[in-house]
Coordinates of C-alpha atoms and ligand atoms in Angstrom, one line a residue:
M1 CA 97.0 79.2 98.6
S2 CA 97.2 77.2 101.9
L3 CA 98.5 73.8 102.8
K4 CA 95.0 72.8 102.9
N5 CA 93.9 73.6 99.7
L6 CA 97.3 72.2 98.3
F7 CA 96.5 68.9 99.9
K8 CA 93.0 68.9 98.9
T9 CA 93.8 69.5 95.3
N10 CA 94.3 65.7 95.1
I11 CA 94.0 64.0 98.5
F12 CA 95.1 60.6 97.2
R13 CA 98.2 62.0 95.6
G14 CA 98.9 64.2 98.6
I15 CA 98.9 61.2 100.9
F16 CA 101.2 59.3 98.3
I17 CA 103.6 62.3 98.2
L18 CA 104.0 62.2 102.1
I19 CA 104.5 58.5 102.1
I20 CA 107.5 58.9 99.3
F21 CA 109.0 61.6 101.4
L22 CA 108.8 59.3 104.4
C23 CA 110.4 56.6 102.5
Y24 CA 113.2 58.9 101.4
S25 CA 113.9 60.1 105.0
I26 CA 113.9 56.7 106.5
C27 CA 116.3 55.6 103.5
G28 CA 118.5 58.5 104.0
T29 CA 118.7 58.1 108.0
L30 CA 119.3 54.1 107.4
A31 CA 122.1 54.7 104.8
T32 CA 123.9 57.0 107.6
Y33 CA 123.2 54.6 110.3
L34 CA 124.5 51.6 108.7
F35 CA 127.9 53.2 108.1
K36 CA 128.4 53.0 111.9
Y37 CA 128.6 49.0 111.4
A38 CA 131.0 49.5 108.4
I39 CA 133.4 51.7 110.5
N40 CA 133.3 49.4 113.6
D41 CA 133.9 46.4 111.6
L42 CA 136.9 48.3 109.8
T43 CA 138.5 49.3 113.1
K44 CA 138.2 45.4 114.2
G45 CA 140.0 44.4 110.8
N46 CA 137.0 42.5 109.9
W47 CA 137.3 43.2 106.0
D48 CA 134.4 40.9 104.8
R49 CA 131.8 42.3 107.2
F50 CA 133.1 46.1 106.3
V51 CA 132.4 45.4 102.4
F52 CA 129.0 43.7 103.3
W53 CA 127.9 46.7 105.0
L54 CA 128.9 49.0 102.4
V55 CA 127.1 46.9 99.8
I56 CA 123.9 47.2 101.9
D57 CA 124.4 50.9 102.4
F58 CA 124.8 51.5 98.5
I59 CA 121.4 49.6 98.2
V60 CA 119.7 51.8 100.6
S61 CA 121.3 55.0 99.1
I62 CA 120.1 54.1 95.7
F63 CA 116.7 53.7 97.0
T64 CA 116.9 57.0 98.7
V65 CA 118.2 58.7 95.3
L66 CA 115.3 57.2 93.5
T67 CA 112.5 58.3 95.8
L68 CA 113.5 62.0 95.7
P69 CA 112.8 62.7 91.9
L70 CA 109.6 60.8 92.1
G71 CA 108.3 62.8 95.1
T72 CA 109.6 66.1 93.5
F73 CA 107.7 65.3 90.4
L74 CA 104.5 64.4 92.1
F75 CA 104.6 67.4 94.3
N76 CA 105.1 69.7 91.3
K77 CA 102.1 68.2 89.6
Q78 CA 100.2 68.8 92.7
V79 CA 101.3 72.4 92.9
Q80 CA 100.5 73.0 89.2
E81 CA 97.0 71.6 89.6
C82 CA 96.3 73.7 92.6
L83 CA 97.6 76.9 90.7
H84 CA 95.2 76.0 87.8
N85 CA 92.3 75.9 90.2
I86 CA 93.4 79.2 91.9
R87 CA 93.7 80.9 88.6
S88 CA 90.4 79.8 87.5
Q89 CA 88.8 81.1 90.8
I90 CA 90.8 84.4 90.5
M91 CA 89.2 84.7 86.8
R92 CA 85.9 84.2 88.0
R93 CA 86.3 86.8 90.7
Y94 CA 87.3 89.4 88.2
Y95 CA 84.6 88.3 85.9
N96 CA 81.8 89.0 88.7
S97 CA 83.2 92.2 89.8
G98 CA 84.4 95.3 88.1
G99 CA 87.0 98.0 88.3
Y100 CA 90.3 96.2 87.7
K101 CA 93.0 97.1 85.4
V102 CA 94.3 94.3 83.0
S103 CA 97.9 94.9 84.4
E104 CA 96.6 94.3 88.0
I105 CA 95.1 90.9 86.6
Q106 CA 98.3 90.0 84.8
N107 CA 100.3 90.8 87.8
E108 CA 98.2 88.6 90.1
L109 CA 97.9 85.6 87.7
G110 CA 101.8 85.9 86.6
N111 CA 104.1 87.3 89.1
N112 CA 102.2 86.8 92.3
L113 CA 101.4 83.2 91.6
K114 CA 104.9 82.6 90.8
V115 CA 106.3 84.0 94.1
L116 CA 103.7 81.9 96.0
T117 CA 104.8 78.5 94.0
D118 CA 108.5 79.6 94.8
D119 CA 108.3 81.0 98.2
Y120 CA 105.2 79.1 99.8
A121 CA 104.6 75.8 97.9
T122 CA 108.1 74.5 97.5
P123 CA 109.3 75.4 100.9
W124 CA 106.5 73.0 102.2
I125 CA 108.2 70.0 100.8
Q126 CA 111.4 71.4 102.2
I127 CA 109.9 71.5 105.7
W128 CA 108.4 68.1 105.5
T129 CA 111.6 66.1 104.3
N130 CA 113.8 67.8 106.6
L131 CA 111.5 67.5 109.6
L132 CA 111.3 63.8 109.1
S133 CA 115.2 63.5 108.6
L134 CA 115.4 65.6 111.7
I135 CA 113.0 63.5 113.7
F136 CA 115.1 60.2 112.8
A137 CA 118.3 61.9 113.4
I138 CA 117.4 62.9 116.8
G139 CA 115.9 59.5 117.4
T140 CA 119.1 57.9 116.5
L141 CA 121.3 60.4 118.7
I142 CA 119.2 59.4 121.8
T143 CA 120.2 55.5 121.3
L144 CA 123.9 56.8 121.0
H145 CA 124.0 58.8 124.3
W146 CA 121.4 61.1 126.0
S147 CA 124.0 63.8 126.6
L148 CA 124.1 64.3 122.7
I149 CA 120.7 65.3 122.3
L150 CA 120.9 67.6 125.1
F151 CA 123.8 69.3 123.5
V152 CA 121.8 69.5 120.2
A153 CA 118.7 70.8 121.8
V154 CA 120.5 73.6 123.4
A155 CA 122.2 74.7 120.1
A156 CA 118.9 74.1 118.3
I157 CA 117.2 76.8 120.5
I158 CA 119.8 79.4 119.4
V159 CA 119.3 78.4 115.9
L160 CA 115.7 78.8 116.1
T161 CA 115.8 82.3 117.9
L162 CA 117.9 84.0 115.2
P163 CA 115.8 84.1 112.2
K164 CA 113.1 86.1 113.9
I165 CA 114.9 89.2 113.6
M166 CA 114.6 89.2 109.8
T167 CA 110.9 88.0 109.4
K168 CA 109.0 91.4 109.3
K169 CA 111.5 93.0 107.0
L170 CA 111.3 89.9 104.5
S171 CA 107.4 90.1 104.4
N172 CA 107.6 93.9 103.8
S173 CA 110.1 93.5 100.9
T174 CA 108.3 90.8 99.2
A175 CA 105.1 93.0 99.3
A176 CA 106.9 96.0 98.0
A177 CA 108.5 94.0 95.1
A178 CA 104.9 92.9 94.2
K179 CA 103.6 96.3 94.1
K180 CA 106.4 97.7 92.1
N181 CA 106.0 94.8 89.7
A182 CA 102.3 95.9 89.4
Q183 CA 103.3 99.4 88.8
F184 CA 105.7 98.4 86.0
L185 CA 103.0 96.3 84.1
N186 CA 100.6 99.0 84.5
T187 CA 103.1 101.5 82.8
I188 CA 103.6 99.0 80.0
E189 CA 100.2 98.4 79.6
N190 CA 99.5 102.1 79.3
W191 CA 102.3 103.2 77.0
F192 CA 102.7 100.0 74.8
S193 CA 99.1 100.2 73.7
G194 CA 100.0 103.4 72.1
L195 CA 103.3 102.4 70.6
S196 CA 102.5 102.9 66.9
E197 CA 101.6 106.7 67.8
L198 CA 104.9 107.1 69.8
R199 CA 106.9 105.7 66.6
R200 CA 105.0 108.1 64.5
Y201 CA 106.0 111.1 66.4
S202 CA 109.4 109.6 67.5
A203 CA 108.6 109.9 70.9
S204 CA 111.0 107.1 72.2
G205 CA 112.5 109.4 74.8
R206 CA 109.2 109.6 76.7
L207 CA 108.5 105.8 76.5
D208 CA 112.3 105.2 77.9
R209 CA 111.7 107.6 80.8
A210 CA 108.2 106.1 81.5
L211 CA 109.4 102.6 81.4
G212 CA 113.0 103.3 83.0
Q213 CA 111.5 105.0 86.0
D214 CA 109.2 102.0 86.9
S215 CA 111.9 99.3 85.9
R216 CA 114.5 101.0 88.0
K217 CA 112.0 101.1 90.9
L218 CA 111.0 97.4 90.4
A219 CA 115.0 96.3 90.1
E220 CA 115.7 98.2 93.4
A221 CA 112.8 96.5 95.1
N222 CA 114.0 93.1 93.9
V223 CA 117.5 93.7 94.8
Y224 CA 116.3 95.1 98.3
R225 CA 114.3 91.8 98.6
K226 CA 117.1 89.7 97.7
K227 CA 119.6 91.5 100.1
V228 CA 117.1 90.9 102.9
Q229 CA 116.7 87.4 102.0
G230 CA 120.5 87.0 102.0
I231 CA 121.2 88.5 105.3
S232 CA 118.5 86.2 106.8
I233 CA 120.2 83.1 105.0
S234 CA 123.4 84.2 106.5
I235 CA 122.2 84.7 110.1
N236 CA 120.5 81.3 109.9
G237 CA 123.8 79.8 108.3
L238 CA 125.9 81.1 111.2
G239 CA 123.7 79.4 113.8
N240 CA 123.9 76.1 111.5
A241 CA 127.6 76.2 111.5
I242 CA 128.1 76.8 115.1
G243 CA 125.7 73.9 115.9
Q244 CA 127.5 71.4 113.7
I245 CA 130.9 72.1 114.7
G246 CA 129.9 72.1 118.4
S247 CA 128.4 68.8 118.3
S248 CA 131.3 67.2 116.5
L249 CA 133.5 68.5 119.2
F250 CA 131.3 67.3 121.8
S251 CA 130.8 63.7 120.3
G252 CA 134.8 63.7 119.9
L253 CA 134.9 64.4 123.6
L254 CA 132.5 61.2 124.3
F255 CA 134.7 59.1 121.9
F256 CA 138.0 59.8 123.9
N257 CA 136.4 59.2 127.1
H258 CA 135.2 55.8 125.7
I259 CA 131.6 56.5 126.1
I260 CA 130.8 56.0 122.4
T261 CA 132.6 54.2 119.6
L262 CA 134.3 55.5 116.5
G263 CA 131.5 54.4 114.3
D264 CA 129.2 56.3 116.8
W265 CA 131.3 59.5 116.5
F266 CA 131.6 59.3 112.6
I267 CA 127.7 59.0 112.3
T268 CA 127.2 61.6 115.2
G269 CA 128.9 64.2 112.9
S270 CA 126.5 63.1 110.1
F271 CA 123.4 63.2 112.1
A272 CA 124.4 66.4 113.7
S273 CA 124.7 68.0 110.3
T274 CA 121.3 66.4 109.3
I275 CA 119.8 68.1 112.4
F276 CA 121.3 71.6 111.9
N277 CA 121.0 71.5 108.2
G278 CA 117.6 70.4 108.6
L279 CA 116.7 72.8 111.1
W280 CA 118.3 75.5 108.7
E281 CA 116.5 74.6 105.8
V282 CA 113.2 74.4 107.8
I283 CA 113.7 77.8 109.3
N284 CA 114.7 79.3 105.8
A285 CA 111.6 77.7 104.4
M286 CA 109.4 79.0 107.1
T287 CA 110.8 82.5 107.0
Q288 CA 110.4 82.4 103.1
M289 CA 106.8 81.2 103.6
R290 CA 106.0 83.9 106.1
S291 CA 107.4 86.6 103.7
T292 CA 104.3 85.6 101.2
K293 CA 101.8 86.1 104.2
K294 CA 100.3 89.5 102.6
L295 CA 100.5 88.0 99.1
R296 CA 98.5 84.9 100.2
Q297 CA 95.8 87.1 101.9
E298 CA 95.5 89.0 98.7
I299 CA 95.1 85.9 96.7
A300 CA 92.9 84.3 99.3
D301 CA 90.6 87.4 99.1
L302 CA 90.6 87.2 95.4
T303 CA 89.6 83.5 95.5
K304 CA 86.8 83.8 97.7
S305 CA 83.7 83.5 95.7
I306 CA 81.1 86.5 95.4
P307 CA 77.7 86.2 94.3
E308 CA 77.3 85.7 90.4
K309 CA 75.6 88.6 88.7
K310 CA 71.8 87.8 88.3
P311 CA 70.8 88.0 84.8
G312 CA 68.5 91.1 85.6
T313 CA 65.0 92.1 84.6
V314 CA 64.0 93.2 81.2
V315 CA 62.9 96.7 81.0
Y316 CA 61.0 98.9 78.5
G317 CA 61.3 102.7 79.7
V318 CA 63.1 104.9 82.1
E319 CA 62.7 107.9 84.1
C320 CA 65.4 110.2 85.5
H321 CA 64.7 112.9 88.0
N322 CA 67.2 115.6 89.3
L323 CA 70.1 113.9 88.3
K324 CA 73.6 115.0 89.3
V325 CA 76.9 113.1 88.6
Q326 CA 80.0 114.1 90.5
Y327 CA 83.4 112.7 89.5
Q328 CA 86.2 112.1 92.2
N329 CA 88.1 115.2 90.9
G330 CA 85.0 117.3 92.0
E331 CA 83.7 117.9 88.5
S332 CA 79.9 117.5 88.3
I333 CA 77.2 117.5 85.7
S334 CA 73.5 118.0 86.0
Y335 CA 70.8 116.4 83.7
P336 CA 67.4 117.6 82.6
D337 CA 64.6 115.4 84.0
F338 CA 63.3 113.0 81.1
T339 CA 61.0 110.1 80.8
I340 CA 61.4 107.5 78.0
N341 CA 58.3 105.3 77.5
K342 CA 58.1 101.7 75.8
G343 CA 59.0 101.9 72.2
D344 CA 60.2 105.6 72.3
K345 CA 63.1 106.4 69.8
V346 CA 65.2 109.1 71.5
L347 CA 68.4 110.9 70.3
L348 CA 70.8 112.0 72.8
S349 CA 72.9 115.0 71.4
G350 CA 75.1 117.5 72.8
D351 CA 78.6 118.6 72.3
S352 CA 81.7 116.6 73.3
G353 CA 82.1 116.6 77.0
T354 CA 78.5 117.3 77.9
G355 CA 78.1 114.1 79.6
K356 CA 76.4 111.8 77.2
S357 CA 78.4 108.7 77.8
T358 CA 78.4 109.5 81.4
L359 CA 74.7 109.4 81.5
F360 CA 74.9 106.0 80.0
K361 CA 77.2 104.7 82.6
V362 CA 74.6 105.7 85.2
L363 CA 71.9 104.2 83.3
L364 CA 73.8 101.1 83.3
G365 CA 74.5 101.1 87.1
Q366 CA 78.2 101.7 86.6
L367 CA 78.3 105.2 88.1
K368 CA 76.3 106.2 91.1
P369 CA 74.9 109.6 90.8
K370 CA 75.3 112.2 93.5
T371 CA 71.7 113.3 93.5
G372 CA 68.4 112.2 91.9
E373 CA 67.0 109.0 90.9
V374 CA 66.9 106.7 88.0
Y375 CA 64.4 103.8 87.5
F376 CA 63.5 101.7 84.6
T377 CA 60.0 100.0 84.0
A378 CA 59.4 96.6 83.4
Q379 CA 56.6 95.0 81.5
D380 CA 54.2 95.1 84.3
G381 CA 55.1 98.6 85.3
T382 CA 57.4 97.8 88.3
K383 CA 60.2 100.0 88.9
I384 CA 63.7 98.5 88.4
S385 CA 66.9 100.0 89.5
P386 CA 69.7 100.4 87.0
Q387 CA 71.7 97.4 88.9
Q388 CA 68.9 95.1 88.2
A389 CA 67.9 96.3 84.8
R390 CA 68.7 94.1 81.8
L391 CA 69.8 96.5 78.8
G392 CA 71.0 96.2 75.3
Y393 CA 74.3 98.5 75.1
I394 CA 76.9 99.3 72.6
A395 CA 79.9 101.3 74.1
Q396 CA 81.8 104.2 72.2
D397 CA 84.6 101.8 71.7
A398 CA 83.5 98.3 70.1
T399 CA 85.0 95.4 72.1
L400 CA 85.9 92.4 70.0
F401 CA 87.4 89.2 71.1
P402 CA 90.1 87.0 69.3
D403 CA 87.4 84.5 67.8
T404 CA 85.4 84.2 64.7
I405 CA 83.1 87.0 63.7
A406 CA 80.1 84.6 64.3
N407 CA 81.0 84.0 67.9
N408 CA 81.8 87.6 68.3
I409 CA 78.1 88.3 67.1
T410 CA 76.4 85.4 69.2
M411 CA 78.9 85.9 72.2
F412 CA 79.3 82.1 72.1
N413 CA 75.6 81.3 72.5
S414 CA 75.1 78.4 70.0
K415 CA 71.3 79.0 70.3
L416 CA 71.7 82.1 68.5
V417 CA 73.5 80.7 65.3
S418 CA 70.3 80.3 63.3
K419 CA 69.7 84.1 63.6
L420 CA 73.1 84.9 62.5
K421 CA 72.2 85.6 58.7
E422 CA 69.2 87.9 59.6
A423 CA 71.5 90.0 62.2
V424 CA 74.2 90.6 59.6
Q425 CA 71.8 91.7 56.9
K426 CA 70.1 94.0 59.1
V427 CA 73.6 95.8 60.0
Q428 CA 74.8 96.0 56.5
L429 CA 77.6 93.6 57.1
V430 CA 77.1 91.2 54.2
P431 CA 79.4 93.0 51.7
D432 CA 82.0 93.3 54.2
L433 CA 82.0 89.5 55.0
A434 CA 82.0 88.8 51.3
K435 CA 85.6 90.4 51.2
F436 CA 86.9 87.5 53.7
P437 CA 87.6 84.0 52.3
N438 CA 86.1 82.6 55.5
Q439 CA 83.3 84.9 55.6
I440 CA 81.5 85.0 59.0
N441 CA 84.1 82.5 60.2
T442 CA 86.8 84.8 59.8
T443 CA 89.0 85.0 63.0
V444 CA 89.2 88.7 64.5
D445 CA 93.0 89.4 64.7
L446 CA 93.1 92.0 67.4
D447 CA 97.0 92.6 66.8
Q448 CA 96.9 92.8 63.3
G449 CA 93.3 94.6 63.0
N450 CA 92.0 92.7 60.1
L451 CA 88.6 94.4 60.5
S452 CA 88.0 98.3 59.6
G453 CA 86.6 100.7 62.4
G454 CA 83.1 100.4 60.5
Q455 CA 83.2 96.8 60.2
R456 CA 83.9 96.4 63.9
Q457 CA 81.1 98.7 64.7
K458 CA 78.8 96.3 62.5
V459 CA 79.9 93.3 64.4
V460 CA 78.9 94.8 67.8
L461 CA 75.6 96.2 66.3
A462 CA 74.9 92.6 64.9
R463 CA 75.6 91.3 68.4
A464 CA 72.9 93.8 70.0
E465 CA 70.5 92.9 67.0
I466 CA 70.8 89.1 67.8
H467 CA 70.6 89.5 71.5
D468 CA 67.2 91.3 70.9
E469 CA 66.9 93.2 74.1
P470 CA 63.9 95.4 74.2
F471 CA 65.8 98.6 75.4
L472 CA 68.9 99.6 73.5
L473 CA 71.5 102.2 74.5
L474 CA 73.8 103.0 71.6
D475 CA 76.9 105.3 72.2
E476 CA 77.8 106.5 68.9
A477 CA 77.6 102.9 67.5
T478 CA 77.7 104.1 63.9
S479 CA 80.3 106.8 64.2
A480 CA 82.7 104.9 61.8
V481 CA 80.0 103.3 59.5
D482 CA 79.4 105.2 56.1
S483 CA 76.2 107.3 55.8
K484 CA 74.4 105.2 53.6
S485 CA 74.8 102.0 55.7
T486 CA 74.0 104.2 58.8
S487 CA 70.7 105.4 57.7
E488 CA 69.8 101.8 56.6
I489 CA 70.9 100.3 60.0
I490 CA 69.1 103.3 61.8
G491 CA 66.2 102.8 59.7
N492 CA 66.0 99.2 60.6
L493 CA 66.2 99.9 64.4
L494 CA 63.6 102.7 64.2
D495 CA 61.2 100.3 62.6
T496 CA 61.3 98.0 65.5
D497 CA 59.0 98.4 68.5
K498 CA 62.3 98.4 70.8
T499 CA 63.0 101.4 73.2
L500 CA 65.9 103.2 72.0
L501 CA 68.2 105.9 73.5
M502 CA 71.0 106.7 70.9
I503 CA 73.8 109.1 71.1
A504 CA 75.2 110.3 67.8
H505 CA 76.9 113.4 66.6
N506 CA 76.6 113.5 62.8
F507 CA 73.2 112.4 61.8
S508 CA 71.6 114.1 58.7
P509 CA 68.5 116.3 59.4
E510 CA 66.5 113.7 57.8
L511 CA 67.7 111.0 60.1
K512 CA 67.4 113.1 63.0
D513 CA 63.6 113.8 62.1
K514 CA 62.8 110.0 62.3
F515 CA 63.5 109.9 66.1
D516 CA 60.5 110.7 68.4
Y517 CA 62.4 113.2 70.0
Q518 CA 65.7 114.6 71.1
I519 CA 67.4 115.1 74.3
N520 CA 70.1 117.9 74.0
L521 CA 72.5 118.2 76.6
K522 CA 74.1 121.7 77.1
S523 CA 77.3 122.2 79.1
N524 CA 76.6 122.7 82.5
K525 CA 79.5 121.1 83.9
K526 CA 80.9 122.7 87.2
S527 CA 84.6 122.2 88.1
G528 CA 85.6 120.8 91.5
N529 CA 86.7 124.1 93.0
Q530 CA 83.4 125.8 92.4
N531 CA 80.6 125.8 94.8
D532 CA 77.7 123.8 93.3
N533 CA 74.9 124.4 95.6
Ligands
LIG1 N1 86.5 109.3 85.3 C1 86.3 110.5 85.2 N2 86.9 111.4 85.9 C2 86.8 112.6 85.9 N3 86.0 113.3 84.9 C3 85.5 112.3 83.9 C4 85.5 111.1 84.0 N4 85.0 110.6 82.8 C5 84.4 111.5 82.1 N5 85.0 112.8 82.8 C6 84.5 114.1 82.4 O1 82.9 114.3 82.1 C7 82.6 115.1 81.3 C8 81.7 114.3 80.4 O2 82.3 113.1 79.6 P1 81.5 112.1 78.6 O3 82.4 111.1 78.4 O4 80.3 111.8 79.5 O5 81.3 113.2 77.5 P2 80.4 112.8 76.1 O6 79.3 113.7 76.1 O7 80.2 111.2 76.0 O8 81.6 113.2 75.0 P3 81.8 112.8 73.7 O9 80.7 113.2 72.7 O10 83.1 113.2 73.2 O11 81.7 111.3 73.6 C9 84.0 115.3 80.6 O12 84.3 116.8 80.8 C10 84.9 114.3 81.1 O13 86.1 115.1 81.2
LIG2 MG1 80.9 109.9 74.9

């Protein structure tokens, strides 16, 4: 968020807001200024004119009171629209790049945007209104006596210098609080996703400890942030108080020396307080805004658009040579060389932890191998890198969305609706759908879990079926489906001319025999502290 994109959200409204607050400041200044005439007429005993000025003053004050809520309302509307744009830019960014945790996204879209609203957007309007009032107040003081403005200028320099002491501390404390909030959300995500398991084993103590630790750290960071903010406000307030009292004393001196009238003295006090309060507010607002510098940089980086992922090239076969994967903890897995040609049906087997899912990550371009090469082949025989290849893929854990079963299968592509019937038949989902009153239009309830494990897998299989990619990677895609349906589903897949690489543990020997060949991974994992030359 920046002032520029806040303004550009709706330029017409932006200008209107500036004008409204300009009117607010003019009316506020006028209301104070006119009071001078009322006081001067009062001292002269001119009662009628005194009442006249009071009535005028009252009308101007009413106008002031009305413009403020209107301006504030429009400004909030502008801020909310700007936030809405930022949210969609951030979501697009997360969509186009990987490697983020859900809690991190929640923190950015929730807490961090709220901090930006409170500590960056709102202060802008404080700055604008106070600056205007300040300028008008200074202008008026000049018309009263030049020495008044000289005095105010000297006091103002002192008021302006004081807050610099706290700026860095404030920025660091805001960033630290944001970080602790992210950690807290991460812990909530990690532990609450397994809440029912914790309940089953009465492990509430561990949950308390996990959340308690991070909650305490977050509380401490927030307390510290408020403390630093408080000290900063006190320092600024001190300068403000000294300035106000000083100028009242100084203008009193001018009055007793018959340089200004009583009415002038009265309004000098008011204008001095407008100036110093205004300065105070502007400085507080600026300090508050500076405290969001790191956060704004973070959000600005997230709203920068990155190139959308291109759809990729359809591929039919793959070759892997000399492939070795190394994780950050140093653990490495070596793979045998293999070639899968167009139409091959290959079963990838091996004990748990031998690296089957890891191999898929490499083929999908999500994991870069330490050595070796992987290339896919396109229709015309050209070599395609994993990043550019377009594959059908079913992960070990089926991912569903809180939408209808139909939309979960078509993935919101209305052009595929006509193929739904055939797809659900091929994956043996028809008898399952019959159990739901809304059949294929049943909404998947991710919280209550209205679909069984096998049904979820069938929905994801139907998704792969309907999207009809010629090369399919299936990671234990039928592990929760009964053996009869499994052999039907796999039988259907084996009957197609698709290229198939499938990980499965518990296939019957008859089913295994239907594949062209098997790649069997043996444990050759090397731990990080071993020399793996
Ligand atoms: N991010 C990671 N960091 C470190 N090691 C990892 C990571 N992901 C997986 N591993 C390790 O790599 C090995 C292979 O994991 P992988 O998930 O590929 O096994 P798998 O053959 O698919 O097993 P399963 O049949 O149980 O699904 C395991 O020993 C695992 O501990
Ligand atoms: Mg696996």
